[in-house]
Short mmCIF file of N, CA and C in Angstrom, two decimals:
data_model
loop_
_atom_site.label_atom_id
_atom_site.label_comp_id
_atom_site.label_asym_id
_atom_site.label_seq_id
_atom_site.Cartn_x
_atom_site.Cartn_y
_atom_site.Cartn_z
N MET A 1 -45.47 50.29 -71.77
CA MET A 1 -47.66 50.18 -71.48
C MET A 1 -47.21 50.26 -69.85
N ALA A 2 -47.83 51.62 -69.80
CA ALA A 2 -49.09 51.80 -68.38
C ALA A 2 -49.89 50.80 -67.47
N VAL A 3 -49.74 50.96 -66.44
CA VAL A 3 -50.19 49.34 -65.79
C VAL A 3 -51.91 49.69 -65.71
N ASP A 4 -52.20 49.24 -65.39
CA ASP A 4 -53.62 49.44 -65.67
C ASP A 4 -53.50 49.41 -63.33
N ILE A 5 -54.02 50.24 -62.69
CA ILE A 5 -53.83 50.03 -62.09
C ILE A 5 -55.14 49.43 -61.11
N GLU A 6 -56.48 49.62 -61.24
CA GLU A 6 -57.26 48.10 -61.19
C GLU A 6 -57.24 47.28 -61.01
N LEU A 7 -56.64 46.43 -62.74
CA LEU A 7 -56.09 45.31 -62.15
C LEU A 7 -54.99 44.68 -61.45
N LEU A 8 -53.92 45.55 -61.41
CA LEU A 8 -52.78 46.00 -60.39
C LEU A 8 -53.65 45.96 -58.70
N ARG A 9 -55.41 45.49 -58.81
CA ARG A 9 -55.84 45.71 -56.80
C ARG A 9 -56.65 45.05 -56.81
N VAL A 10 -56.88 44.46 -58.03
CA VAL A 10 -56.98 43.74 -58.16
C VAL A 10 -56.23 42.07 -58.15
N VAL A 11 -56.03 42.12 -58.22
CA VAL A 11 -55.02 40.81 -58.60
C VAL A 11 -53.94 40.73 -57.02
N LEU A 12 -54.09 41.93 -56.90
CA LEU A 12 -53.49 41.87 -55.75
C LEU A 12 -54.31 41.31 -54.28
N ASP A 13 -55.92 42.49 -54.37
CA ASP A 13 -56.96 41.62 -53.97
C ASP A 13 -56.63 39.75 -53.12
N ALA A 14 -56.61 38.58 -54.67
CA ALA A 14 -56.85 37.72 -54.48
C ALA A 14 -55.70 36.86 -54.02
N VAL A 15 -54.92 37.77 -54.66
CA VAL A 15 -52.80 37.74 -53.00
C VAL A 15 -53.32 37.91 -51.54
N ARG A 16 -54.11 39.05 -51.31
CA ARG A 16 -54.04 38.45 -49.67
C ARG A 16 -53.87 38.62 -48.90
N PRO A 17 -54.97 36.95 -49.00
CA PRO A 17 -55.78 36.30 -48.64
C PRO A 17 -54.62 35.06 -47.40
N SER A 18 -53.46 34.80 -48.96
CA SER A 18 -52.07 33.98 -47.92
C SER A 18 -51.33 35.03 -47.42
N LEU A 19 -51.22 35.83 -47.61
CA LEU A 19 -50.77 36.76 -46.62
C LEU A 19 -51.39 36.56 -44.85
N GLN A 20 -53.10 37.22 -45.56
CA GLN A 20 -53.08 38.00 -43.96
C GLN A 20 -52.89 36.52 -43.25
N ALA A 21 -52.92 34.83 -44.15
CA ALA A 21 -52.81 33.72 -43.14
C ALA A 21 -51.99 33.49 -42.39
N ASP A 22 -50.76 34.78 -43.22
CA ASP A 22 -49.61 33.99 -41.83
C ASP A 22 -49.96 35.27 -41.06
N GLY A 23 -50.63 36.32 -41.28
CA GLY A 23 -50.70 37.28 -39.77
C GLY A 23 -49.91 38.59 -41.06
N GLY A 24 -50.18 38.59 -41.67
CA GLY A 24 -49.64 40.02 -43.47
C GLY A 24 -50.63 40.89 -43.50
N ASP A 25 -49.62 41.92 -44.53
CA ASP A 25 -50.62 41.66 -45.54
C ASP A 25 -49.41 42.75 -46.61
N CYS A 26 -50.64 43.36 -46.98
CA CYS A 26 -49.31 44.62 -48.32
C CYS A 26 -50.47 45.57 -48.42
N GLU A 27 -49.39 46.72 -49.23
CA GLU A 27 -49.98 48.22 -49.92
C GLU A 27 -49.49 48.85 -50.42
N LEU A 28 -50.17 48.60 -51.21
CA LEU A 28 -49.96 49.37 -52.68
C LEU A 28 -49.38 51.20 -52.18
N VAL A 29 -48.28 50.83 -53.60
CA VAL A 29 -47.02 52.01 -52.55
C VAL A 29 -47.80 53.01 -53.61
N GLY A 30 -47.50 52.39 -55.40
CA GLY A 30 -47.78 53.58 -56.21
C GLY A 30 -47.03 51.85 -57.08
N VAL A 31 -46.83 52.97 -58.99
CA VAL A 31 -46.41 52.16 -59.92
C VAL A 31 -46.02 53.20 -59.93
N ASP A 32 -44.53 52.85 -60.71
CA ASP A 32 -44.11 53.79 -60.98
C ASP A 32 -44.11 53.79 -63.47
N GLU A 33 -43.04 55.03 -63.85
CA GLU A 33 -43.34 54.77 -64.76
C GLU A 33 -42.70 53.97 -66.16
N ASN A 34 -41.16 53.01 -64.89
CA ASN A 34 -40.32 51.73 -65.67
C ASN A 34 -41.33 50.27 -65.17
N GLY A 35 -42.91 50.15 -64.19
CA GLY A 35 -43.99 49.13 -64.04
C GLY A 35 -43.40 48.44 -63.12
N VAL A 36 -42.41 49.41 -61.98
CA VAL A 36 -41.59 49.31 -60.98
C VAL A 36 -42.68 49.11 -59.93
N VAL A 37 -43.63 48.31 -59.45
CA VAL A 37 -44.20 48.73 -58.45
C VAL A 37 -44.10 48.44 -56.97
N SER A 38 -44.45 49.63 -56.23
CA SER A 38 -44.14 49.52 -54.24
C SER A 38 -45.30 49.52 -53.55
N LEU A 39 -44.90 48.18 -52.80
CA LEU A 39 -45.29 47.65 -52.07
C LEU A 39 -45.52 48.02 -50.29
N GLU A 40 -45.63 48.44 -49.50
CA GLU A 40 -45.33 48.30 -47.65
C GLU A 40 -45.49 47.18 -47.80
N LEU A 41 -44.97 46.31 -46.80
CA LEU A 41 -46.03 45.36 -45.87
C LEU A 41 -46.32 44.78 -44.81
N THR A 42 -47.06 44.62 -43.58
CA THR A 42 -47.42 45.01 -43.20
C THR A 42 -47.55 43.80 -42.34
N GLY A 43 -47.97 44.06 -41.11
CA GLY A 43 -48.41 43.31 -40.04
C GLY A 43 -47.14 41.92 -40.30
N ALA A 44 -47.25 40.92 -40.48
CA ALA A 44 -45.66 39.82 -39.42
C ALA A 44 -44.88 39.77 -41.18
N CYS A 45 -45.60 40.15 -41.89
CA CYS A 45 -45.15 39.51 -43.01
C CYS A 45 -43.55 41.13 -43.07
N ALA A 46 -44.50 42.49 -42.15
CA ALA A 46 -43.14 43.30 -42.27
C ALA A 46 -42.10 43.15 -41.01
N GLY A 47 -42.37 42.44 -40.58
CA GLY A 47 -40.02 42.15 -40.05
C GLY A 47 -39.78 40.51 -40.34
N CYS A 48 -41.06 39.94 -40.81
CA CYS A 48 -40.22 38.00 -40.98
C CYS A 48 -39.24 38.22 -42.35
N SER A 49 -37.97 37.55 -41.75
CA SER A 49 -37.05 37.31 -42.63
C SER A 49 -38.10 36.47 -44.07
N LEU A 50 -38.46 36.29 -44.27
CA LEU A 50 -39.06 35.88 -45.60
C LEU A 50 -38.99 36.75 -45.99
N SER A 51 -39.64 37.63 -46.27
CA SER A 51 -40.67 38.84 -47.10
C SER A 51 -39.61 39.23 -48.84
N ASP A 52 -38.94 38.87 -48.04
CA ASP A 52 -37.81 38.90 -49.82
C ASP A 52 -38.39 38.23 -50.43
N VAL A 53 -38.36 36.98 -50.54
CA VAL A 53 -38.07 35.26 -51.47
C VAL A 53 -40.49 35.57 -51.10
N THR A 54 -40.99 36.54 -50.37
CA THR A 54 -42.46 36.10 -50.43
C THR A 54 -43.15 37.03 -51.95
N LEU A 55 -42.59 38.38 -51.78
CA LEU A 55 -41.89 39.40 -52.71
C LEU A 55 -41.39 38.73 -54.11
N SER A 56 -40.77 38.14 -54.52
CA SER A 56 -39.57 37.74 -55.92
C SER A 56 -40.92 36.63 -56.21
N GLN A 57 -40.89 35.48 -55.27
CA GLN A 57 -41.57 34.09 -55.38
C GLN A 57 -42.72 33.96 -55.49
N GLY A 58 -43.43 34.77 -55.15
CA GLY A 58 -45.12 35.16 -55.29
C GLY A 58 -46.03 36.09 -55.80
N ILE A 59 -45.70 36.58 -55.10
CA ILE A 59 -46.45 39.12 -55.34
C ILE A 59 -45.86 39.08 -56.24
N GLU A 60 -44.31 38.66 -56.80
CA GLU A 60 -44.27 39.55 -57.85
C GLU A 60 -44.67 38.52 -58.87
N ARG A 61 -44.53 36.71 -59.22
CA ARG A 61 -44.70 36.16 -60.22
C ARG A 61 -46.36 36.24 -60.72
N VAL A 62 -46.70 36.44 -59.54
CA VAL A 62 -48.41 36.38 -59.92
C VAL A 62 -48.51 38.10 -60.20
N LEU A 63 -48.08 39.27 -60.23
CA LEU A 63 -48.58 40.04 -60.93
C LEU A 63 -47.99 40.44 -61.60
N LYS A 64 -46.59 39.87 -62.20
CA LYS A 64 -46.22 39.71 -63.32
C LYS A 64 -46.59 39.36 -64.95
N ASP A 65 -47.28 37.22 -64.31
CA ASP A 65 -48.44 36.78 -65.12
C ASP A 65 -49.83 37.33 -65.18
N ASN A 66 -50.50 38.15 -64.36
CA ASN A 66 -51.89 38.93 -64.18
C ASN A 66 -52.07 39.86 -64.58
N VAL A 67 -50.42 40.77 -64.47
CA VAL A 67 -51.23 42.51 -64.79
C VAL A 67 -50.14 42.65 -65.99
N PRO A 68 -50.22 42.47 -67.20
CA PRO A 68 -49.53 43.84 -67.92
C PRO A 68 -48.21 44.98 -68.11
N GLY A 69 -47.44 44.66 -67.80
CA GLY A 69 -46.70 46.65 -67.69
C GLY A 69 -45.65 45.82 -66.45
N VAL A 70 -46.27 45.37 -65.51
CA VAL A 70 -45.66 44.85 -64.74
C VAL A 70 -44.49 44.31 -64.32
N THR A 71 -43.65 45.11 -64.46
CA THR A 71 -41.53 44.56 -64.53
C THR A 71 -40.79 44.18 -62.39
N ARG A 72 -41.21 44.83 -61.90
CA ARG A 72 -40.66 44.45 -60.80
C ARG A 72 -41.18 44.77 -59.47
N VAL A 73 -41.51 44.14 -59.00
CA VAL A 73 -42.07 44.47 -57.33
C VAL A 73 -40.79 45.08 -56.42
N LYS A 74 -41.01 45.97 -55.31
CA LYS A 74 -39.77 46.59 -54.39
C LYS A 74 -40.57 45.96 -53.13
N ALA A 75 -39.49 46.29 -52.42
CA ALA A 75 -40.60 46.78 -50.59
C ALA A 75 -40.43 48.27 -50.77
N VAL A 76 -41.02 48.54 -50.02
CA VAL A 76 -40.89 50.14 -49.26
C VAL A 76 -41.57 50.35 -47.56
N MET A 77 -40.91 50.18 -46.50
CA MET A 77 -40.62 50.99 -45.90
C MET A 77 -41.77 52.37 -45.17
#
């Protein structure tokens, strides 16, 4: 199933204020044919030791629950 990029952007925009509250943010890099979403973490999130937790238990969970076809979220530099 192809991921709806516009829906993905809408959901990311809903998540973004939580990241920004802690001085961070994320940028969508792309989505592959397997539903893997690539994000670049910026600001405080880029160097945070808990960024893996933010990705897996925060962003990935929200995207998988709200955007059909998303299978995983990974950070890219």
